[in-house]
mmCIF file of C-alpha atoms in Angstrom:
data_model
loop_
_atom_site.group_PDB
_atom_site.id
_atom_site.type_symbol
_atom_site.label_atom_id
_atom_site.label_comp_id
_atom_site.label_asym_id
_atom_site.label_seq_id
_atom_site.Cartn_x
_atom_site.Cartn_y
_atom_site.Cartn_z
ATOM 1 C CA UNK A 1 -203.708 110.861 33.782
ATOM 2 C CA UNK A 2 -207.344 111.968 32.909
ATOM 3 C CA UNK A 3 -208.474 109.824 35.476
ATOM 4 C CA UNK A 4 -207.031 111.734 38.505
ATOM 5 C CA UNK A 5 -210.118 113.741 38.102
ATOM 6 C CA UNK A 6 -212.570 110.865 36.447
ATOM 7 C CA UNK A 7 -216.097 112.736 37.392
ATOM 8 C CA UNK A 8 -214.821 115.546 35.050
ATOM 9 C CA UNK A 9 -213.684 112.633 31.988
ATOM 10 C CA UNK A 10 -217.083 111.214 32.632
ATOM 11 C CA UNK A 11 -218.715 114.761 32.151
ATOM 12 C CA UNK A 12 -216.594 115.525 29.152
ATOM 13 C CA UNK A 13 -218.985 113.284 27.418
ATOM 14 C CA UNK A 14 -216.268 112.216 24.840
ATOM 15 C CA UNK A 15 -217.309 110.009 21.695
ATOM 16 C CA UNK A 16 -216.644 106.719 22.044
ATOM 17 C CA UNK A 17 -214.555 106.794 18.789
ATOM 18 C CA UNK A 18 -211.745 108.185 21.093
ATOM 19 C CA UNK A 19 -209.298 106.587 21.678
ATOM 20 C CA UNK A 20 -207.470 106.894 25.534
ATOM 21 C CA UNK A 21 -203.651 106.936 25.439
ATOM 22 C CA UNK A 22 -203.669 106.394 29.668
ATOM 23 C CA UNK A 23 -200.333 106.990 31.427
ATOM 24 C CA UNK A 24 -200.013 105.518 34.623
ATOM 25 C CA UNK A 25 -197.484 103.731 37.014
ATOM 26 C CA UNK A 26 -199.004 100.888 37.940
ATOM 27 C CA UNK A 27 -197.004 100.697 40.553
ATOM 28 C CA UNK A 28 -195.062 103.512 42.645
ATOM 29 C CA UNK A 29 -191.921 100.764 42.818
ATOM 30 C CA UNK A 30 -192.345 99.851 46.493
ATOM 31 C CA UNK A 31 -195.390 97.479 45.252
ATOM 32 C CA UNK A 32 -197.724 100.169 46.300
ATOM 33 C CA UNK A 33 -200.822 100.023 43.952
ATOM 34 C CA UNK A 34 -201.616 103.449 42.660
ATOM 35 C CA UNK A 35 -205.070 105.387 43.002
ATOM 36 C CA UNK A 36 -205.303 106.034 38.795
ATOM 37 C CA UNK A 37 -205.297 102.148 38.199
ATOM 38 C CA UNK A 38 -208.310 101.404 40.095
ATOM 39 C CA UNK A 39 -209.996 103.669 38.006
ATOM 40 C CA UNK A 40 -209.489 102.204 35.023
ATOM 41 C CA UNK A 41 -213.001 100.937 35.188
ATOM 42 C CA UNK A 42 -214.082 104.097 34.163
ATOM 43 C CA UNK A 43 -212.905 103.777 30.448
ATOM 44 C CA UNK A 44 -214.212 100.440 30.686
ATOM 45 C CA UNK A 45 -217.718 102.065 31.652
ATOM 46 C CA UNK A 46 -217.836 104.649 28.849
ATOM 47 C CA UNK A 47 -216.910 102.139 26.060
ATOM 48 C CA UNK A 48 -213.337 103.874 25.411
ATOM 49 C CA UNK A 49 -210.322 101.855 23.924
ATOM 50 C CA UNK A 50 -207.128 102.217 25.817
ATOM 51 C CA UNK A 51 -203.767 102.596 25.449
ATOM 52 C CA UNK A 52 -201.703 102.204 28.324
ATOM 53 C CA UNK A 53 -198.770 103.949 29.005
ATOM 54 C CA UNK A 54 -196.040 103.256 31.461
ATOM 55 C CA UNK A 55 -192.347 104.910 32.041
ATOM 56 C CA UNK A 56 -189.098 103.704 30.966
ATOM 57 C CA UNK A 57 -187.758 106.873 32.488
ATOM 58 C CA UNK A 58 -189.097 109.251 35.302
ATOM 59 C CA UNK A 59 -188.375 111.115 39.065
ATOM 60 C CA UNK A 60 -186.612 108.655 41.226
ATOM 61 C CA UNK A 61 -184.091 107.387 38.608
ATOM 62 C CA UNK A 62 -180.762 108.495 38.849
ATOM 63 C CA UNK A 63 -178.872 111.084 36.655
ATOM 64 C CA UNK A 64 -176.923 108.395 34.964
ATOM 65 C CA UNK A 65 -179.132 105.288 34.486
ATOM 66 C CA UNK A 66 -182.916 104.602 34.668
ATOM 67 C CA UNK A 67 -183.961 101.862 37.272
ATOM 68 C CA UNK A 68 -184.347 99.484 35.646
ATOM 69 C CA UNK A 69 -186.141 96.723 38.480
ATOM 70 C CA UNK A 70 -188.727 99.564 38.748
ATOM 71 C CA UNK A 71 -190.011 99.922 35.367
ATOM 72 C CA UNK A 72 -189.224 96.854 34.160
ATOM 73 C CA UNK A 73 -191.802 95.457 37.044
ATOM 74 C CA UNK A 74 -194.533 98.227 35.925
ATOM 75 C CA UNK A 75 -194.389 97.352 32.127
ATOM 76 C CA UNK A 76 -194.697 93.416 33.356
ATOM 77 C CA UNK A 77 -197.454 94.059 35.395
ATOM 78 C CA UNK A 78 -199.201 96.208 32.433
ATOM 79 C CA UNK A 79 -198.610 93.807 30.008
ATOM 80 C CA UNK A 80 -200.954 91.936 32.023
ATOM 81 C CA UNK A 81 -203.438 94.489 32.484
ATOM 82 C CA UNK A 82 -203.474 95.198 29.129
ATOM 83 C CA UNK A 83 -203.963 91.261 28.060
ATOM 84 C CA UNK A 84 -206.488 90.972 31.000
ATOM 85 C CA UNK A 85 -208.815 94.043 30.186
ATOM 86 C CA UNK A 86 -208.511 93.907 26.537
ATOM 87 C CA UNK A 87 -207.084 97.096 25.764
ATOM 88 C CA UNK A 88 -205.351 98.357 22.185
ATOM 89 C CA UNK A 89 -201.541 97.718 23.733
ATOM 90 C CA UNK A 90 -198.878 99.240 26.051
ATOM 91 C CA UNK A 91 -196.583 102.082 25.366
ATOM 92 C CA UNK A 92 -193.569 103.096 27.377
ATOM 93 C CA UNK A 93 -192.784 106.708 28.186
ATOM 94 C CA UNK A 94 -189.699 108.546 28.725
ATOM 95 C CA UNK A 95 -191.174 111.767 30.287
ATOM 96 C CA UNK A 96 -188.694 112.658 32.700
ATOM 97 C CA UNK A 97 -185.537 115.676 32.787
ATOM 98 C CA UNK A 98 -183.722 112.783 33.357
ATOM 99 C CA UNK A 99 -180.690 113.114 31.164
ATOM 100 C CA UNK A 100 -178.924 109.959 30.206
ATOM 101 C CA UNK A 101 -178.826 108.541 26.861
ATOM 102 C CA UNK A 102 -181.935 107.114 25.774
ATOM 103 C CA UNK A 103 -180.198 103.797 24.555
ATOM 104 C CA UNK A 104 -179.802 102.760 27.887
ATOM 105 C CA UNK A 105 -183.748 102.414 28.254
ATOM 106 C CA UNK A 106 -183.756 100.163 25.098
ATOM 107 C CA UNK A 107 -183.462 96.801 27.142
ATOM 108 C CA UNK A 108 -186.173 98.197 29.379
ATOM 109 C CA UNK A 109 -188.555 98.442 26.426
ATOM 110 C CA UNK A 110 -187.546 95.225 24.978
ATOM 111 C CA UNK A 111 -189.056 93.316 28.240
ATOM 112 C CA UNK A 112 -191.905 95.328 27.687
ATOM 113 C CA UNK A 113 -192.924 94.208 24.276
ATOM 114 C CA UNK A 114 -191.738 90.697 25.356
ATOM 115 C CA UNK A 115 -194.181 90.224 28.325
ATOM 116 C CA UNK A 116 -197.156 91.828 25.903
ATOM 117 C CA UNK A 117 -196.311 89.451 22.913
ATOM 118 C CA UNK A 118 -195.510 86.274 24.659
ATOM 119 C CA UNK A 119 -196.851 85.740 28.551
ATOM 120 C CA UNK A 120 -196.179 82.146 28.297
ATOM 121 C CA UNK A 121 -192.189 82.791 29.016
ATOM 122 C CA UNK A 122 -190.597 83.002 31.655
ATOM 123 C CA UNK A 123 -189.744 87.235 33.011
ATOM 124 C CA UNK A 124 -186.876 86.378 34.232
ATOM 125 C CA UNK A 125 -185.157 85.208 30.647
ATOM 126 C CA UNK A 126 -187.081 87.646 28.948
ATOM 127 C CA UNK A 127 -184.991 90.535 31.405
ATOM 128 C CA UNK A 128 -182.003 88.103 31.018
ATOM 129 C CA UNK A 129 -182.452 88.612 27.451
ATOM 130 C CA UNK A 130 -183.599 91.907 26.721
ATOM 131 C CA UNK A 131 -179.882 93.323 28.610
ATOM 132 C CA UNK A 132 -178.252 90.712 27.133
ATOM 133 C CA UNK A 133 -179.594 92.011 23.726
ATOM 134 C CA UNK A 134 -178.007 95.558 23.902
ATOM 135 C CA UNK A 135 -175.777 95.032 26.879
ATOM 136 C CA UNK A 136 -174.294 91.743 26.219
ATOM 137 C CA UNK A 137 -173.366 89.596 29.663
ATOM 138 C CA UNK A 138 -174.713 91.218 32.411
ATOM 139 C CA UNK A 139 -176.364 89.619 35.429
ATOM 140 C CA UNK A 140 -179.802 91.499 35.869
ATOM 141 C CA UNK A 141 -179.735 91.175 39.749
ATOM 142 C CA UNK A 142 -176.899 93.256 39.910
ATOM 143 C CA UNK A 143 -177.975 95.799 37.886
ATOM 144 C CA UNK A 144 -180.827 96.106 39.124
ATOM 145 C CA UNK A 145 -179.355 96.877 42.779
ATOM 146 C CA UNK A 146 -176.763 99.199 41.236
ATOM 147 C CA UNK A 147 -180.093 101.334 39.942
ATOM 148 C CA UNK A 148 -182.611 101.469 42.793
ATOM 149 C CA UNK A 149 -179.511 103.459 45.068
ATOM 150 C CA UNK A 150 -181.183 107.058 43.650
ATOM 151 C CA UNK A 151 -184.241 106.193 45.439
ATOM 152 C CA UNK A 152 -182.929 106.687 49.429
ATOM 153 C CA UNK A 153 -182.006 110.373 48.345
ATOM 154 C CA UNK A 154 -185.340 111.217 47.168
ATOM 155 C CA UNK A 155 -185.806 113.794 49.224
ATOM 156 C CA UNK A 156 -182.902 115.509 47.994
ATOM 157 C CA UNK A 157 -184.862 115.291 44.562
ATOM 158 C CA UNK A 158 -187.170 117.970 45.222
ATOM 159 C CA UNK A 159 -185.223 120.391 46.617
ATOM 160 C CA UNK A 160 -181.658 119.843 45.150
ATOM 161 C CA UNK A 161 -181.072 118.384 41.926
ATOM 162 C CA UNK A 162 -184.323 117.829 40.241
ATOM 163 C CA UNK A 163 -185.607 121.352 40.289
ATOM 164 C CA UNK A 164 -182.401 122.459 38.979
ATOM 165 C CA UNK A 165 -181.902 119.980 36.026
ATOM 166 C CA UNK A 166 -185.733 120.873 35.270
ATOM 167 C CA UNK A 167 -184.850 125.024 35.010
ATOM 168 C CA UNK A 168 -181.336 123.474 33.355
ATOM 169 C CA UNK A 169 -179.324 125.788 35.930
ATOM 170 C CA UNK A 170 -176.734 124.900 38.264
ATOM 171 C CA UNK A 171 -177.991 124.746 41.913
ATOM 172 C CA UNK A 172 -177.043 127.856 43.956
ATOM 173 C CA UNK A 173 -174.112 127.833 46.285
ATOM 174 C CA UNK A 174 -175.346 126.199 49.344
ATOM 175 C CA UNK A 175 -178.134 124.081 48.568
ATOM 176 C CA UNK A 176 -176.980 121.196 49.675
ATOM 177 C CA UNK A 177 -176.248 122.098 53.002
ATOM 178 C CA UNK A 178 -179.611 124.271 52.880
ATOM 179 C CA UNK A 179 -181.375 120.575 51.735
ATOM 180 C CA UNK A 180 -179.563 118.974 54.788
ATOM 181 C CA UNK A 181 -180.562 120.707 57.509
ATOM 182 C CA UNK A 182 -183.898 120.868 56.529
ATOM 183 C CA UNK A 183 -184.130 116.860 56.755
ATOM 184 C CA UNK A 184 -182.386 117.087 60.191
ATOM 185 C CA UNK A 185 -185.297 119.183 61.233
ATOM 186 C CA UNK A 186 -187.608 116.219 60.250
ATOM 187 C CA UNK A 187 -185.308 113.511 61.087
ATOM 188 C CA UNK A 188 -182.433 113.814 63.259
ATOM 189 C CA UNK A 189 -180.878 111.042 62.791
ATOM 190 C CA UNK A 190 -180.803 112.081 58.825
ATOM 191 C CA UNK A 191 -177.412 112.555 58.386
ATOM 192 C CA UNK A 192 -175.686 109.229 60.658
ATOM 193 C CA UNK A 193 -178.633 107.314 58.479
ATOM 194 C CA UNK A 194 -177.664 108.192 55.005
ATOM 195 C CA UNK A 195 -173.562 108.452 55.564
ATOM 196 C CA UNK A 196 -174.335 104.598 56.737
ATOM 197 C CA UNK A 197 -176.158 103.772 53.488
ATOM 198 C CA UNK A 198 -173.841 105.707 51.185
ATOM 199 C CA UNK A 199 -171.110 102.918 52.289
ATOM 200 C CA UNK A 200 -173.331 100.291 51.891
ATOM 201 C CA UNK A 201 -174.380 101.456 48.882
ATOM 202 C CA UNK A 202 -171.017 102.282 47.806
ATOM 203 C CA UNK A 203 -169.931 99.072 48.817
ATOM 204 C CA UNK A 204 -171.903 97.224 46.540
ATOM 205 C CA UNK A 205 -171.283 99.562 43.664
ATOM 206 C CA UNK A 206 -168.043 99.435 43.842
ATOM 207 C CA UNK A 207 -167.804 95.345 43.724
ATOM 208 C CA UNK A 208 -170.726 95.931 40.855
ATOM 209 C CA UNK A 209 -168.605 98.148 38.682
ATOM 210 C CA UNK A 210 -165.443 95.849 39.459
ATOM 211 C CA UNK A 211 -167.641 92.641 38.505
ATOM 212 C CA UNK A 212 -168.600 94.333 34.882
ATOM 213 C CA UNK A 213 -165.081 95.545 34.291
ATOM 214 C CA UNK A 214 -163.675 92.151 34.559
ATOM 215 C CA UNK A 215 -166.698 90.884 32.158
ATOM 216 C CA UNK A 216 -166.580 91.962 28.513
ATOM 217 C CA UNK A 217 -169.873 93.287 26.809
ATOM 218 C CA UNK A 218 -171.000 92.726 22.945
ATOM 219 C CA UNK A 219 -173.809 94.490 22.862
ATOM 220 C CA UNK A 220 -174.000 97.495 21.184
ATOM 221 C CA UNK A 221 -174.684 99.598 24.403
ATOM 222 C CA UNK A 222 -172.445 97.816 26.613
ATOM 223 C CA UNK A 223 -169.655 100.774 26.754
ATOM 224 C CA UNK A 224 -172.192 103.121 27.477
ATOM 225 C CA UNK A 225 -173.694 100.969 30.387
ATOM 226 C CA UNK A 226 -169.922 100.557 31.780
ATOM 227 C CA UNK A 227 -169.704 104.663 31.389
ATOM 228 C CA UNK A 228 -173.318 105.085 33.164
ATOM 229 C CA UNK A 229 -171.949 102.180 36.268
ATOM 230 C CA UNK A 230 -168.822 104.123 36.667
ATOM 231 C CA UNK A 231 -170.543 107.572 37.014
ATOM 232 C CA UNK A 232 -173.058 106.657 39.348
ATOM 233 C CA UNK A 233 -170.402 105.390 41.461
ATOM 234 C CA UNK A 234 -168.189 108.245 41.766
ATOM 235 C CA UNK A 235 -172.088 109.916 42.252
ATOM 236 C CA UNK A 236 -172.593 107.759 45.477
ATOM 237 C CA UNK A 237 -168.988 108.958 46.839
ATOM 238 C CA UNK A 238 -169.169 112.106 46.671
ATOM 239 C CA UNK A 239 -172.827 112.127 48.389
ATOM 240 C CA UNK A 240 -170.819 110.259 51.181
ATOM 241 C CA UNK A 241 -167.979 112.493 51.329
ATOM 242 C CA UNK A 242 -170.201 116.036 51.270
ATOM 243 C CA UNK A 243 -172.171 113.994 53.881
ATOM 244 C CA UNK A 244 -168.971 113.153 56.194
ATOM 245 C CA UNK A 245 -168.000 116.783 56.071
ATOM 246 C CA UNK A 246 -165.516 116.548 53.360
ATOM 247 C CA UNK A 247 -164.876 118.350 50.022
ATOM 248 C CA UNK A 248 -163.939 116.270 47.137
ATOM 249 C CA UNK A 249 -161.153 117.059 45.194
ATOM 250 C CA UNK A 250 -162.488 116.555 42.138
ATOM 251 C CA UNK A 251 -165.976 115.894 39.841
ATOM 252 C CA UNK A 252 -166.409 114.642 36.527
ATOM 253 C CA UNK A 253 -167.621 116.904 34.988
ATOM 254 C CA UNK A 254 -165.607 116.256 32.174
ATOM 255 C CA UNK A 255 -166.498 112.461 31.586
ATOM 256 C CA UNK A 256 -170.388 113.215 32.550
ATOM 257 C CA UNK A 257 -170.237 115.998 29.544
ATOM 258 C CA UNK A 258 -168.938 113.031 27.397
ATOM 259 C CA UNK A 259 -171.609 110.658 28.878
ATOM 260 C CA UNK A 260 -174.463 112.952 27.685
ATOM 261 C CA UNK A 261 -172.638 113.927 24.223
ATOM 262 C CA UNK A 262 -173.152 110.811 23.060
ATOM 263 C CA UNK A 263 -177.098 111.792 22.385
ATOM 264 C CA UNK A 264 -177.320 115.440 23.307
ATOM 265 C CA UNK A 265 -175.556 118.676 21.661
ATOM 266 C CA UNK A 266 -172.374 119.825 23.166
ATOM 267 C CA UNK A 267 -173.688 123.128 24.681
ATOM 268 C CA UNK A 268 -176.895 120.323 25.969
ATOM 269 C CA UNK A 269 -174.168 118.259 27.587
ATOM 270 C CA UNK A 270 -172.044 120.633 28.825
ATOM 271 C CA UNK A 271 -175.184 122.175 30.923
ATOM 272 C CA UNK A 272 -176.579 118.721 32.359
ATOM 273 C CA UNK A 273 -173.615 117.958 33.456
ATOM 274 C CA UNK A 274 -172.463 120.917 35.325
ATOM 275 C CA UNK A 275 -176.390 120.590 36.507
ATOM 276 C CA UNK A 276 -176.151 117.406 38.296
ATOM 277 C CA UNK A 277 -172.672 117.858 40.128
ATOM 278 C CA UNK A 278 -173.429 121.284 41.149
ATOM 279 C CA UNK A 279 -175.781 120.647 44.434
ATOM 280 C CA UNK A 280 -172.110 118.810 45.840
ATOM 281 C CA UNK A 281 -169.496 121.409 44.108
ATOM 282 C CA UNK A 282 -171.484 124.542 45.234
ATOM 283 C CA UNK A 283 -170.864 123.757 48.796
ATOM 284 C CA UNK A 284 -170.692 126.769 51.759
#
């Protein structure tokens, strides 16, 4: 992160006995190279070893699993870095007010350390395996659609439900409605263009979440994975609904307190969840 501002590090004039623990991206998850990476020549110049660090967790992911195409692609494409420029080794970071359990990131990690120790095999087992490890049976191409969804309501991330989970307060009544017709400002067509990707969305979650019902999991995490599917379905419906006009009848709130109990205090719990379903509850 030093290296947003790298005429400054080079001025700092640090000893070369430091070490650099550098978070980055790597990529944004669009395969858009970002600006810190192509400064890691910098470190290079002034003789620094490196740690690189890249997210397991962070804005963009959902409130009930971490996408896990997206940083599973950055830590593969660091592992490489790392190998290529000779730095100390990779770290993954879980920075994020992103509230599901940690566990779920495990498998995510897992690829990571694969594609650092061994870059002769093949990414695609390693992911196979790494879900399979903590998951049990779970086909990674589906997964990894049912987690990149978050990502077409990012604009409702800055000004509905991420700077409330961040102040750990429920939204104020109308902000979604607030959110909405300040993207119809910008895009008029906002609305008829997100109601038509919630269904297709919804669509495909909904045949996802049927698919891992009918397929039992072993691994130790697999019940929480099911938990995390489920909730991020009934997540997609709702942002239809609200979108279509309607009210629906009911959140979990309960089952989402229950999601985040299993690593969080109950008082913890109780607040994310009422957090994250309050931008569609707290409707005018």
């Amino acid at each position: 992160m030093v290296l947003g501002d790298a005429d400054a590090f080079r001025k700092a004039n640090l000893p070369r006995s430091f070490t650099v623990w550098h978070w980055d991206y790597v990529y944004d998850g669009k395969g858009k190279k970002r600006a810190w990476t192509d400064k890691l020549n910098v470190l290079e110049e002034l003789g620094h070893d490196v740690i690189f660090t890249v997210s397991s967790s962070s804005s963009g992911d959902g409130p009930f699993l971490p996408r896990y195409g997206a940083h599973m692609d950055n830590a593969a494409v660091a592992a490489e870095l790392i190998r290529r420029k000779g730095m100390r080794g990779l770290c993954m970071s879980s920075w994020s007010v992103r509230k599901f359990p940690k566990s779920l990131q495990y498998p995510i990690w897992e690829f990571a350390a694969r594609r650092l120790l061994d870059p002769a095999s093949d990414p695609e087992s390693d992911e196979r395996e790494a879900y399979f490890r903590f998951f049990g049976s779970v086909d990674p191409s589906i997964l990894r659609m049912m987690t990149e969804w978050y990502g077409h309501f990012v604009t409702m991330d800055a000004s509905g439900w991420l700077c409330y989970i961040k102040n750990a307060k429920p939204a104020p009544k109308g902000t979604f409605d607030r959110v909405v017709r300040e993207e119809e400002t910008r895009n008029p067509k906002h609305r008829k263009d997100v109601i038509g990707k919630t269904h297709e969305i919804e669509a495909k979650m909904t045949d996802a979440a049927r698919r891992f019902a009918a397929t039992g999991r072993t691994g130790g995490c697999g019940a929480m994975l099911d938990e995390g599917v489920s909730l991020a379905t009934s997540f997609v419906r709702a942002i239809r609904a609200s979108y279509e006009g309607a009210v629906p009848s009911a959140f979990p709130v309960r089952e989402t307190t229950d999601f985040y109990l299993r690593e969080q205090t109950p008082q913890s719990a109780s607040n994310c969840a009422n957090v994250v379903w309050s931008v569609l509850q707290n409707r005018d």
